[in-house]
Each structure stands twice: as structure tokens, then as C-alpha cells.
PDB file of C-alpha atoms and ligand atoms in Angstrom:
ATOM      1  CA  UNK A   1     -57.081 -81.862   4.916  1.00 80.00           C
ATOM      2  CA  UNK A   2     -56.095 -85.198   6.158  1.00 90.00           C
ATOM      3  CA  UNK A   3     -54.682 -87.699   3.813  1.00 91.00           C
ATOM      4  CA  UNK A   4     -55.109 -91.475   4.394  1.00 96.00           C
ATOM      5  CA  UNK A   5     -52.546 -93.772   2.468  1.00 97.00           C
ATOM      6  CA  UNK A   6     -53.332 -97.005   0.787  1.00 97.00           C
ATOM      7  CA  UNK A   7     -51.199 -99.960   2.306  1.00 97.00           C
ATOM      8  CA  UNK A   8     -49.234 -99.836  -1.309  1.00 97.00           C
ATOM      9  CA  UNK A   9     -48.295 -96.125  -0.456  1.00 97.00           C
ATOM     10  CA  UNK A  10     -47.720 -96.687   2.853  1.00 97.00           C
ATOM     11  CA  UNK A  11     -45.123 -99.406   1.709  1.00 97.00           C
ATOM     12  CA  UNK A  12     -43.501 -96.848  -1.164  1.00 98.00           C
ATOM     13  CA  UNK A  13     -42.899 -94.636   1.604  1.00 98.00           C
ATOM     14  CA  UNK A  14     -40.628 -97.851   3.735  1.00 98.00           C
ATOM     15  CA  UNK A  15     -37.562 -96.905   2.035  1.00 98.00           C
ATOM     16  CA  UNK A  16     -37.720 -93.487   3.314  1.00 98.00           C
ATOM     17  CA  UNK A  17     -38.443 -94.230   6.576  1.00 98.00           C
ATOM     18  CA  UNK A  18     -35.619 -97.162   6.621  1.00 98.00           C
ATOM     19  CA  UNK A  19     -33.149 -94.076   5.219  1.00 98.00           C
ATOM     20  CA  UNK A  20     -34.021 -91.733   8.356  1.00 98.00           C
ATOM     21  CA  UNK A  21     -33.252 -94.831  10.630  1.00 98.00           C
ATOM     22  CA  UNK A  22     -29.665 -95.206   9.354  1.00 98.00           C
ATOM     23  CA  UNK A  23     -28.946 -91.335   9.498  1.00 98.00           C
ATOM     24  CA  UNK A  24     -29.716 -91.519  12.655  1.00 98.00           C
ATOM     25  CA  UNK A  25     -27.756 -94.367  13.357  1.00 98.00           C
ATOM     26  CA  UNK A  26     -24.673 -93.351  11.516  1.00 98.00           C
ATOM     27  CA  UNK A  27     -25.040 -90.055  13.328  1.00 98.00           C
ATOM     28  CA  UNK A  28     -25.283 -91.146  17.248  1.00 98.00           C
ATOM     29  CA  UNK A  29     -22.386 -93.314  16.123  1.00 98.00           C
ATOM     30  CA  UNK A  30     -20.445 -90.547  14.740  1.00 98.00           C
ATOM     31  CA  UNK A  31     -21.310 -88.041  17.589  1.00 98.00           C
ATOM     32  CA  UNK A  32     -18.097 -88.251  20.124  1.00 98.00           C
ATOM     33  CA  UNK A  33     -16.056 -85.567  21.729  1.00 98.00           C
ATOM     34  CA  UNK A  34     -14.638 -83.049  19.814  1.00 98.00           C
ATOM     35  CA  UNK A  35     -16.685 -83.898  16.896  1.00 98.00           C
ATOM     36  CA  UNK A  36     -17.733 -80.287  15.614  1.00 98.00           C
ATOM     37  CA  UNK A  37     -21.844 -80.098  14.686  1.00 98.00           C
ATOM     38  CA  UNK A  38     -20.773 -78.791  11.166  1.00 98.00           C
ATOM     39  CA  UNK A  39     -19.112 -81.819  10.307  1.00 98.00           C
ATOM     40  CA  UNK A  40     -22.408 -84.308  11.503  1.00 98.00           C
ATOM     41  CA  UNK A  41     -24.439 -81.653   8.866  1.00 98.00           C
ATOM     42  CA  UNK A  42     -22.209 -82.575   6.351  1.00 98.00           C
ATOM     43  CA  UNK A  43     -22.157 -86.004   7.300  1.00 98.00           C
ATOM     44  CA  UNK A  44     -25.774 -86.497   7.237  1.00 98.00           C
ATOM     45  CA  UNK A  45     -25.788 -83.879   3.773  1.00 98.00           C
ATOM     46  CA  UNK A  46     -23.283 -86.474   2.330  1.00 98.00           C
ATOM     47  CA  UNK A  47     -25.383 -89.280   3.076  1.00 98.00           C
ATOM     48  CA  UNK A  48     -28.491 -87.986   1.282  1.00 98.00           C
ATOM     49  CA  UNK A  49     -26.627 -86.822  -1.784  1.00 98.00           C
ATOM     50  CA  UNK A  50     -25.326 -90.688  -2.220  1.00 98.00           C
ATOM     51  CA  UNK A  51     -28.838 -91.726  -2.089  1.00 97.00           C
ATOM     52  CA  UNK A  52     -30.439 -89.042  -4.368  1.00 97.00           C
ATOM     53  CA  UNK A  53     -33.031 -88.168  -1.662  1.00 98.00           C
ATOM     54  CA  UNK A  54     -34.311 -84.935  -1.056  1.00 97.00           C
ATOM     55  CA  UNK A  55     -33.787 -82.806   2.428  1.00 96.00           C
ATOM     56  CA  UNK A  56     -37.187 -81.428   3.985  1.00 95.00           C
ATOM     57  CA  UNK A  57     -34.557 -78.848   6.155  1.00 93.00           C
ATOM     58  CA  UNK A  58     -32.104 -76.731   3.433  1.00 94.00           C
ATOM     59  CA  UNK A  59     -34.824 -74.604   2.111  1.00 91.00           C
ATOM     60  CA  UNK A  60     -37.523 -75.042   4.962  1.00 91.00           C
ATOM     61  CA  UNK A  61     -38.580 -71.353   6.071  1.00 89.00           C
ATOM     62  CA  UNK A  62     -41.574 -71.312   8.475  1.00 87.00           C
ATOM     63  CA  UNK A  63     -42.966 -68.314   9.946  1.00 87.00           C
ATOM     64  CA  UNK A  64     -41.305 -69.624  13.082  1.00 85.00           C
ATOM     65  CA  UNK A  65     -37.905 -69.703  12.520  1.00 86.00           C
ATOM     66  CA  UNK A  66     -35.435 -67.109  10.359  1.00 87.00           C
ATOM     67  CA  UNK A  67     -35.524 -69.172   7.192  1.00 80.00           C
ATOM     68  CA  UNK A  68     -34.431 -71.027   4.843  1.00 93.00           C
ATOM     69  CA  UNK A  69     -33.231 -73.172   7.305  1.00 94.00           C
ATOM     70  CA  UNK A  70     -29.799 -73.852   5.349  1.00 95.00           C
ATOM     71  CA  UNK A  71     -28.672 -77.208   6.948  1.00 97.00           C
ATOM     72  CA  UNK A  72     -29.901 -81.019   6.816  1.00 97.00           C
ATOM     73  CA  UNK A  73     -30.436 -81.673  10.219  1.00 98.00           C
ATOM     74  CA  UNK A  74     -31.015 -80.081  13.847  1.00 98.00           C
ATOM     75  CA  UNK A  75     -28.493 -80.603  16.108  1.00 98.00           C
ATOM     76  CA  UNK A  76     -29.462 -79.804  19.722  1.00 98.00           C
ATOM     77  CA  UNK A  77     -26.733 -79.603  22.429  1.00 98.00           C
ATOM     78  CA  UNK A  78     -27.702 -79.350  26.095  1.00 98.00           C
ATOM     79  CA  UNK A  79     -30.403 -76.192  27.005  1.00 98.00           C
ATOM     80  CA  UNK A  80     -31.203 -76.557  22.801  1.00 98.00           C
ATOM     81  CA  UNK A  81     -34.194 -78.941  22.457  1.00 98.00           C
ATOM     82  CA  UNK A  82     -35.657 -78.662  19.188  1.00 98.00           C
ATOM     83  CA  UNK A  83     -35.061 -77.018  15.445  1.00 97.00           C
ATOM     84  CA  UNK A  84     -31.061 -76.728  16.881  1.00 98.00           C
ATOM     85  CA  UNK A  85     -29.474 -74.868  13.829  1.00 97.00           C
ATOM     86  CA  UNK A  86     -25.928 -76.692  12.897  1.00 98.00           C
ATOM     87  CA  UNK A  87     -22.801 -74.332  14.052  1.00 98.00           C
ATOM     88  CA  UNK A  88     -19.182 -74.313  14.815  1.00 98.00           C
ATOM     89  CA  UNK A  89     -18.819 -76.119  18.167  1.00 98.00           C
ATOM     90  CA  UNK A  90     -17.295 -79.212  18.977  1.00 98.00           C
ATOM     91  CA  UNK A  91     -19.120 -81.463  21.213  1.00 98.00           C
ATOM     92  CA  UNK A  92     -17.719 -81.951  24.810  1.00 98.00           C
ATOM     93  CA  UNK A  93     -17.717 -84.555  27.180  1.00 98.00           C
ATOM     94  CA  UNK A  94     -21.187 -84.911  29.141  1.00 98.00           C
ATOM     95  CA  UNK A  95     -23.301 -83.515  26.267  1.00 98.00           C
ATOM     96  CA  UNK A  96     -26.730 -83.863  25.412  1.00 98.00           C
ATOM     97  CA  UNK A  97     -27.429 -84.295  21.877  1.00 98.00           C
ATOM     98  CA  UNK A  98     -30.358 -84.823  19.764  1.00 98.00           C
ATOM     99  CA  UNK A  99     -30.777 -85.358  16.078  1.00 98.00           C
ATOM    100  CA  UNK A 100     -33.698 -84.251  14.190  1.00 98.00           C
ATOM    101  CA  UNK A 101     -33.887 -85.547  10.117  1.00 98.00           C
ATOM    102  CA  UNK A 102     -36.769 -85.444   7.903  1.00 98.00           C
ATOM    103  CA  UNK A 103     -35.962 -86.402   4.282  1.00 98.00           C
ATOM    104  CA  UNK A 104     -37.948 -87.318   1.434  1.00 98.00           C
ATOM    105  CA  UNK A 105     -37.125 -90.018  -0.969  1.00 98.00           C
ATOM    106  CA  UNK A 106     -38.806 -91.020  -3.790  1.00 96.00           C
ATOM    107  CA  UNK A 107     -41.408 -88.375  -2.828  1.00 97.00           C
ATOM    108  CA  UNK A 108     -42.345 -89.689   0.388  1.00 98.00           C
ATOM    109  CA  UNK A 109     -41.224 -87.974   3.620  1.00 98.00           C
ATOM    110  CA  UNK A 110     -40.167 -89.219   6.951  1.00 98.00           C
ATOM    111  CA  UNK A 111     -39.205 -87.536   9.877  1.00 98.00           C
ATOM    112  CA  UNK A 112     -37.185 -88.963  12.761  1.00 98.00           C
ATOM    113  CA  UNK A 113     -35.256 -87.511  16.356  1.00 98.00           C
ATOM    114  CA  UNK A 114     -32.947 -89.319  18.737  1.00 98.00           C
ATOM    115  CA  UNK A 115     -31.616 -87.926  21.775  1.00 98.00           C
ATOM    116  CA  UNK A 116     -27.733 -89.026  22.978  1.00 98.00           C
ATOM    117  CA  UNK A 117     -25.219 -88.293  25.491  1.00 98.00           C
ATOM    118  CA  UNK A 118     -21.596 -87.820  24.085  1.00 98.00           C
ATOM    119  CA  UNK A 119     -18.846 -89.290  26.545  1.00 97.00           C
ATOM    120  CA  UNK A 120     -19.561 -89.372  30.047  1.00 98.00           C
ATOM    121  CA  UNK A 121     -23.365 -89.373  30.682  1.00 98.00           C
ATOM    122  CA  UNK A 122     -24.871 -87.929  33.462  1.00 98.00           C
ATOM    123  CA  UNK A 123     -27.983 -89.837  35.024  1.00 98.00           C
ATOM    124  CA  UNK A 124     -30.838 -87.208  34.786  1.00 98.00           C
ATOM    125  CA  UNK A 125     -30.015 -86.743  31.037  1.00 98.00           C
ATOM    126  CA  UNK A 126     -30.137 -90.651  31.037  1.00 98.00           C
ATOM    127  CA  UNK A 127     -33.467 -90.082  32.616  1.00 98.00           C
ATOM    128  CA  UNK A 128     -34.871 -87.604  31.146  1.00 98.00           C
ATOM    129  CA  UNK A 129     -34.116 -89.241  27.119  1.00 98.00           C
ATOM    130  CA  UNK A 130     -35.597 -92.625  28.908  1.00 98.00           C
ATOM    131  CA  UNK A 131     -38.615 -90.193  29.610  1.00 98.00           C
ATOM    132  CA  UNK A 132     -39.430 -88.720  26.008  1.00 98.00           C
ATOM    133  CA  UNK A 133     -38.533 -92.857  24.664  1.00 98.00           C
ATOM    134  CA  UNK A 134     -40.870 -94.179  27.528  1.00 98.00           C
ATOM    135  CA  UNK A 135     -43.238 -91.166  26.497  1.00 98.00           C
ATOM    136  CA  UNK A 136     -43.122 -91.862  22.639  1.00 98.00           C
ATOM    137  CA  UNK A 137     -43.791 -95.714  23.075  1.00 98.00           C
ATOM    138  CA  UNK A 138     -46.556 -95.200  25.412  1.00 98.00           C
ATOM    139  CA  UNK A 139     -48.025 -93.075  22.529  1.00 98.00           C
ATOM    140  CA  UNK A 140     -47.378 -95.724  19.878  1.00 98.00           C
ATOM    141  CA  UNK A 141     -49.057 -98.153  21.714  1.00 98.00           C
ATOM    142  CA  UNK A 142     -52.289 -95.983  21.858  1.00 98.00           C
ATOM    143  CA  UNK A 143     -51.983 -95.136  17.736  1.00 98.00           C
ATOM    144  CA  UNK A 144     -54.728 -97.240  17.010  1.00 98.00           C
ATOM    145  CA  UNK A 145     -57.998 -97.216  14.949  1.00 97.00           C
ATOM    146  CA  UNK A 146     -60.669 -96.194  16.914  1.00 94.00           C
ATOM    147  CA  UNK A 147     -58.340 -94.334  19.502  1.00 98.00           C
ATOM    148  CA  UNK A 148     -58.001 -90.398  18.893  1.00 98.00           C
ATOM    149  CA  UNK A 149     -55.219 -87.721  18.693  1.00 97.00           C
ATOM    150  CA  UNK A 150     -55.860 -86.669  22.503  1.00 97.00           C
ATOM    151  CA  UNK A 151     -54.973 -90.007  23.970  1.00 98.00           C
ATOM    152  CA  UNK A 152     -51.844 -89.857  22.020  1.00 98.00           C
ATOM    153  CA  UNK A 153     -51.042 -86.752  23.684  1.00 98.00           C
ATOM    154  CA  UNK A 154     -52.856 -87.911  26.928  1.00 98.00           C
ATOM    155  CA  UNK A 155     -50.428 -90.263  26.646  1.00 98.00           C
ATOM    156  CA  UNK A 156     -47.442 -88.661  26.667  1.00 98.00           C
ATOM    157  CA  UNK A 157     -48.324 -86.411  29.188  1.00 98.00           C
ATOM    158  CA  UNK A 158     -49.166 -89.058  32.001  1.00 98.00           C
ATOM    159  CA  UNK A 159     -45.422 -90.607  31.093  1.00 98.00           C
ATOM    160  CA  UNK A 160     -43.977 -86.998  31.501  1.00 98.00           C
ATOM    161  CA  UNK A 161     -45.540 -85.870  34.483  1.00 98.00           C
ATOM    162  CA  UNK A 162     -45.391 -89.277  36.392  1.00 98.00           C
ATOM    163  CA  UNK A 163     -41.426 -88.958  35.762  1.00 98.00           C
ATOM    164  CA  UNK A 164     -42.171 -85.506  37.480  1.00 98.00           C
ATOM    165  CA  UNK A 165     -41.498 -83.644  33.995  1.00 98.00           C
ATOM    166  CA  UNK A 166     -43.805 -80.660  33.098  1.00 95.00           C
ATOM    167  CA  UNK A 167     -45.192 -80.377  29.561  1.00 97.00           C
ATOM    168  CA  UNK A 168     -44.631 -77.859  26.940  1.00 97.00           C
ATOM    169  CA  UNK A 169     -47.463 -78.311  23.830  1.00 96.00           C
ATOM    170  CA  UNK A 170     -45.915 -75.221  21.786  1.00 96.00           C
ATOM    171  CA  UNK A 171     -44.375 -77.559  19.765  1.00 96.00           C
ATOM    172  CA  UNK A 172     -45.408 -81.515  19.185  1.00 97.00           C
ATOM    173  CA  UNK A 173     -46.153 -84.222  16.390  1.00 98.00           C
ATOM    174  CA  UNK A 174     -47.980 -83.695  12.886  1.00 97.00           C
ATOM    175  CA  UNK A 175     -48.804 -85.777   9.653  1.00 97.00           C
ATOM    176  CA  UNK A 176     -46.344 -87.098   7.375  1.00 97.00           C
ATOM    177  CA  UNK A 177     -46.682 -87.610   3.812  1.00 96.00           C
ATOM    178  CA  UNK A 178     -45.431 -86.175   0.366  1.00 95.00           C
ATOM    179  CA  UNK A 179     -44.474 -83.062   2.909  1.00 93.00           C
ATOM    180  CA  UNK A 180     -42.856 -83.440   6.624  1.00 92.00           C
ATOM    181  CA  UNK A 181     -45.743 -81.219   8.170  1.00 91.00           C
ATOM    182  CA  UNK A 182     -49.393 -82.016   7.280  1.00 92.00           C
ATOM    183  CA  UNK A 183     -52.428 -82.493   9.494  1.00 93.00           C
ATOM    184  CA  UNK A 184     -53.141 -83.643  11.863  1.00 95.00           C
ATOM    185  CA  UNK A 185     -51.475 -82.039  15.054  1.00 96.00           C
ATOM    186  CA  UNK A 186     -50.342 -84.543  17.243  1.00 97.00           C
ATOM    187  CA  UNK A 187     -49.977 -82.509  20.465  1.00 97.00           C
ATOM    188  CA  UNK A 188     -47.608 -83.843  23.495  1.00 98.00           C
ATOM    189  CA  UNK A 189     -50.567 -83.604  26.028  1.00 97.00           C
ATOM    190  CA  UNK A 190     -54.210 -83.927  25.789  1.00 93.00           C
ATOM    191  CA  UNK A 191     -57.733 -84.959  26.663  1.00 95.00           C
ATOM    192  CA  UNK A 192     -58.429 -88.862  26.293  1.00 97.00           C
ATOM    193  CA  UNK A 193     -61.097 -89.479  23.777  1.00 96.00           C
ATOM    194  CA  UNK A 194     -61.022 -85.843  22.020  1.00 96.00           C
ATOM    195  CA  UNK A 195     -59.660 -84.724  18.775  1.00 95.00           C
ATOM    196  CA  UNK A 196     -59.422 -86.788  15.290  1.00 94.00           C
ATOM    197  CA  UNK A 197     -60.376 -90.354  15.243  1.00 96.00           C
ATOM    198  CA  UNK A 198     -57.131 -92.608  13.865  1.00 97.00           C
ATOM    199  CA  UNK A 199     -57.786 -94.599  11.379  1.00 97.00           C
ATOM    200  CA  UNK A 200     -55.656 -97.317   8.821  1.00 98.00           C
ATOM    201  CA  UNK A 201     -53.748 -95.213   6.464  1.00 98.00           C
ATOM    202  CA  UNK A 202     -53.031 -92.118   9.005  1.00 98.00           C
ATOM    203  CA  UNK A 203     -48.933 -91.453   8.872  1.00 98.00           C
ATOM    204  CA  UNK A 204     -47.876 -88.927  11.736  1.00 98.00           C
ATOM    205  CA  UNK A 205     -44.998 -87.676  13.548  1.00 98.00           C
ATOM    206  CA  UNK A 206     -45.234 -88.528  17.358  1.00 98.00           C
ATOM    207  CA  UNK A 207     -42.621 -85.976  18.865  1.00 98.00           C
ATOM    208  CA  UNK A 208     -42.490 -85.696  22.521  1.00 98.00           C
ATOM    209  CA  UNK A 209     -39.954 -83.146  24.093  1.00 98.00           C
ATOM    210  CA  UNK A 210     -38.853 -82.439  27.702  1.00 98.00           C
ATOM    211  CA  UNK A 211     -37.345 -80.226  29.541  1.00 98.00           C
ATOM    212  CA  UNK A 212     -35.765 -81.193  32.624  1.00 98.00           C
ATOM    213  CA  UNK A 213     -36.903 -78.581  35.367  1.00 98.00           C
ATOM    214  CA  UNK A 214     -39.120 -75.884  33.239  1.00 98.00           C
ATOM    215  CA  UNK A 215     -41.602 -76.070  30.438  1.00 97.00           C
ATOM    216  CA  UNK A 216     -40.789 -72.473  29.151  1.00 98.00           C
ATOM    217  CA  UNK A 217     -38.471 -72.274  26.155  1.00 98.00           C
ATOM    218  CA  UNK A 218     -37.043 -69.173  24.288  1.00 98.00           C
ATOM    219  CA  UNK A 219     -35.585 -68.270  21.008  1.00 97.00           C
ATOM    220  CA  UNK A 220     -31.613 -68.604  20.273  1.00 97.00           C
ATOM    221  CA  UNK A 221     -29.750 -65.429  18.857  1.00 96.00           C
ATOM    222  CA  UNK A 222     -29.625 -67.895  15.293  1.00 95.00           C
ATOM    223  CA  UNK A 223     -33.457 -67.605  15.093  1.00 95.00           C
ATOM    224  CA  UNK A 224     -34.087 -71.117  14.758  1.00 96.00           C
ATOM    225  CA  UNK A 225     -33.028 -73.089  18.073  1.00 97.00           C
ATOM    226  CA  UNK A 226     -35.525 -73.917  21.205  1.00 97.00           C
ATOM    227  CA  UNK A 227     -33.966 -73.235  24.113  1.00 98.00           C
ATOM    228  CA  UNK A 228     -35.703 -74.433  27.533  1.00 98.00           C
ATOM    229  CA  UNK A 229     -35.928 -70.617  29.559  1.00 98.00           C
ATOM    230  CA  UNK A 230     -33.894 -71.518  32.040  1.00 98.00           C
ATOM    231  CA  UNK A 231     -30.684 -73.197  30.970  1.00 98.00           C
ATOM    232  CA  UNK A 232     -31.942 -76.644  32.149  1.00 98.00           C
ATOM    233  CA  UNK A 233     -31.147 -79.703  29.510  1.00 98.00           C
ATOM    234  CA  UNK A 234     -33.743 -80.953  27.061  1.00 98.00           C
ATOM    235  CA  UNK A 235     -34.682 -83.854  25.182  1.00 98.00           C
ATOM    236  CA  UNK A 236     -36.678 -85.318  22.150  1.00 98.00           C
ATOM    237  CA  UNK A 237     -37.539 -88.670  20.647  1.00 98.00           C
ATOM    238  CA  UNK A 238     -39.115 -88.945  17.547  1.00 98.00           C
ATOM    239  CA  UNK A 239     -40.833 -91.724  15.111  1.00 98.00           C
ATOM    240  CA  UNK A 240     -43.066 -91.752  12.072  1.00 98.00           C
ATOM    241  CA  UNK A 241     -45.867 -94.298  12.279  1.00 98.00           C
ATOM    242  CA  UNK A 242     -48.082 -95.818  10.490  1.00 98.00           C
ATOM    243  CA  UNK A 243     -51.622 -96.598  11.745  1.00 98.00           C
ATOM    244  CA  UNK A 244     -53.024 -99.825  10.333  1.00 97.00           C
ATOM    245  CA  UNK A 245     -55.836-102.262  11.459  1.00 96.00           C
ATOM    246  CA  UNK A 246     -52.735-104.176  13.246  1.00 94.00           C
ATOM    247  CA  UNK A 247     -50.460-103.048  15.023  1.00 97.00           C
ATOM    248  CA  UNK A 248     -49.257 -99.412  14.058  1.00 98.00           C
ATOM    249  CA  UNK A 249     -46.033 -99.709  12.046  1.00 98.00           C
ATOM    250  CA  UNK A 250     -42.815 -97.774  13.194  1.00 98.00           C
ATOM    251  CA  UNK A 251     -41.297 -96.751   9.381  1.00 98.00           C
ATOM    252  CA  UNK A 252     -38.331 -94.977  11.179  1.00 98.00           C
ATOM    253  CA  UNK A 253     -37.683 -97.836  13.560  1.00 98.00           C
ATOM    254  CA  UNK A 254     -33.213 -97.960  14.534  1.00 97.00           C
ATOM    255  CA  UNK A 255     -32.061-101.888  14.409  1.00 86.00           C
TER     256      UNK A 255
HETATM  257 MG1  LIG B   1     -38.489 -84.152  13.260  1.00 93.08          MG
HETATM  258 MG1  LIG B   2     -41.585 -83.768  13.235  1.00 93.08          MG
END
């Protein structure tokens, strides 16, 4: 079932989304060389225990992953693109980090990734982080009444492959709520005019993810992190929107 929120619950669920920004913030500050992924965890745990909000992550236990998950956040370093499970390793120079947070407070949940480089970057992680951004704006843009789920993926998919990036749709965007995963899902690639018509009041998760010379991923020894199949770097950028009669609102928008 898909939920439609009022513009009063859409603006009770602000402070959430506002919260998930400065995590994120905090965190890509925070994330330098020799900086173990343990200590961002607690970092990020610390922060939502000062502000009495709630972590979607600790006890999440899909059928996809060897649950509970038992941290706050996904940390993904280099090959790891997505559900990266927190462990002992201190980031190095060159790294390719990204952040994935979904918290809810005051029982509203939003859900937020960034992707950064740690130290000296190397241009085709540069590129391909500009990709997934360039990939999740284009799909903003198209969030729009009257517009439907497959031109947000459509849209994300012409971004990717014109950067000469294939597309993995295992894993993509979903709606937001009281929980982090509702309906509907917001695939990274699609059909123009198919799927559900977007409408004021629809909060999803736009979540494009690339890898940088495969679209196959595997499963980590941990039973939680995405690796890409062949070793190759990945990256993800992720915001959770609002769709109005405006313009569609960005609730976990970084200053
Ligand atoms: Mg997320
Ligand atoms: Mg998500």
C-alpha cells in the first residue's frame, strides 16, 4: 500500500530529514586517514543517542542480509557499494567511502547516502560519485506529479550509461515514511511513462548506485556488504524527497 502524506506530515517529518543531513555531514568531515570505520559507527551511534532518535539499522534483519544488522550506519570502502557492515579497518589514503543513514525521529524516517574520497582522490572515483550525484538530480528533477516511477529510473539510467556506466536494478530507491522501506520501488533504470503515477504527498528514497566497470555484485564473507564482482570501485548517492505540486522537496538536503 502506498501512503500519501498531508503537507503537515510531510513537515513533522523535516526534522528528521534535517538530522540525516548533519550525520552525514559530521561524518564526511570526520572520515580522514587512519580513521577506523568502528569509530564513524560510534560517532554517528553517539549522535543519535544525544538526539533521542531512533536507528532504522541496529535491529534491521531482512531476508537479504545476515541480520540484525547491529550497527547505525553502512560504511562502504572501495569494491563495497551498498549495506557496507561497520568493521575494524582504518581508512587509507585514496579511499572510496560512502555513508548510508536512515533514522527515525519523532516517528518519521529518513534515509540518506553520500559517497567521499578520503585523502588523495583519484579522478574516476571523482567521476564516477559525480555520476550517481548527476544521476540522483536528474531523477529529482523528474519527481513530479503527473510523471511516473519509470522516468525516475529512466532517468538515472540515461545519466549512467551516457557516463559509459552500466546499471545494476538489484538494488534501488523505495518509500519513506513511519518505516525506511515502504512502497513504492523506485528502481535505478526504467521505461519512461510506466509504473506508479507520483503524486503530492509521495516520500521516496531515490538511490542510484554504480559500479565503475561491471554491474555484477556479490555477497561479502559478513553477509551484509555489496561488493561489485569484480573488485572495481562503487558508488551511491542518496536523498529522500518529497513530491509536492511545486517543486519536489529534498528533506535530506547537506548545506
Ligand atoms: Mg539508505
Ligand atoms: Mg534507501
Amino acid at each position: 500500500m502506498i501512503e500519501l502524506l498531508t503537507p503537515r506530515q510531510v513537515d513533522e517529518m523535516r526534522p528528521a530529514g534535517r538530522f540525516v543531513a548533519e550525520v552525514l555531514t559530521r561524518l564526511v568531515e570526520a572520515a580522514d586517514v587512519g580513521v577506523n570505520l568502528l569509530e564513524l559507527d560510534a560517532l554517528a551511534h553517539d549522535m543519535i543517542r544525544a538526539r533521542g532518535a531512533e536507528s532504522c539499522y541496529i535491529d534491521y534483519a531482512p531476508s537479504f542480509g545476515r541480520g540484525p544488522f547491529g550497527k547505525v550506519l553502512c560504511t562502504s570502502v572501495n569494491d563495497a557499494v551498498l549495506h557496507g557492515l561497520p568493521h575494524d579497518y582504518a581508512l587509507a589514503d585514496g579511499d572510496l567511502v560512502s555513508f548510508d543513514f536512515a533514522v527515525s525521529v519523532d516517528g518519521w524516517v529518513c534515509d540518506s547516502a553520500v559517497s567521499t574520497i578520503v585523502g588523495t582522490p583519484r579522478a574516476e572515483d571523482q567521476r564516477l560519485i559525480r555520476t550517481t550525484e548527476d544521476a540522483l538530480a536528474a531523477a529529482i528533477e523528474v519527481a513530479r506529479p503527473g510523471n511516473r516511477v519509470g522516468d525516475i529510473g529512466h532517468a538515472i539510467g540515461e545519466v549512467a550509461r551516457a557516463a559509459g556506466y552500466s546499471v545494476n536494478t538489484q538494488f534501488g530507491g523505495h518509500g519513506v515514511g513511519r518505516t525506511m522501506h515502504g512502497e513504492p520501488h523506485v528502481p535505478n533504470d526504467g521505461r519512461p511513462g510506466r509504473g506508479f503515477k507520483l503524486r503530492p504527498g509521495l516520500v521516496i528514497a531515490i538511490e542510484p548506485w554504480l559500479l565503475e566497470t561491471t554491474d555484477e555484485i556479490k555477497m561479502a564473507d559478513d553477509g551484509w556488504t555489496i561488493l561489485s564482482q569484480d573488485g572495481s570501485r562503487g558508488a551511491h548517492s542518496e536523498h529522500t524527497i518529497a513530491i509536492t505540486h511545486g517543486d519536489p522537496v529534498v528533506m535530506t538536503a547537506r548545506d
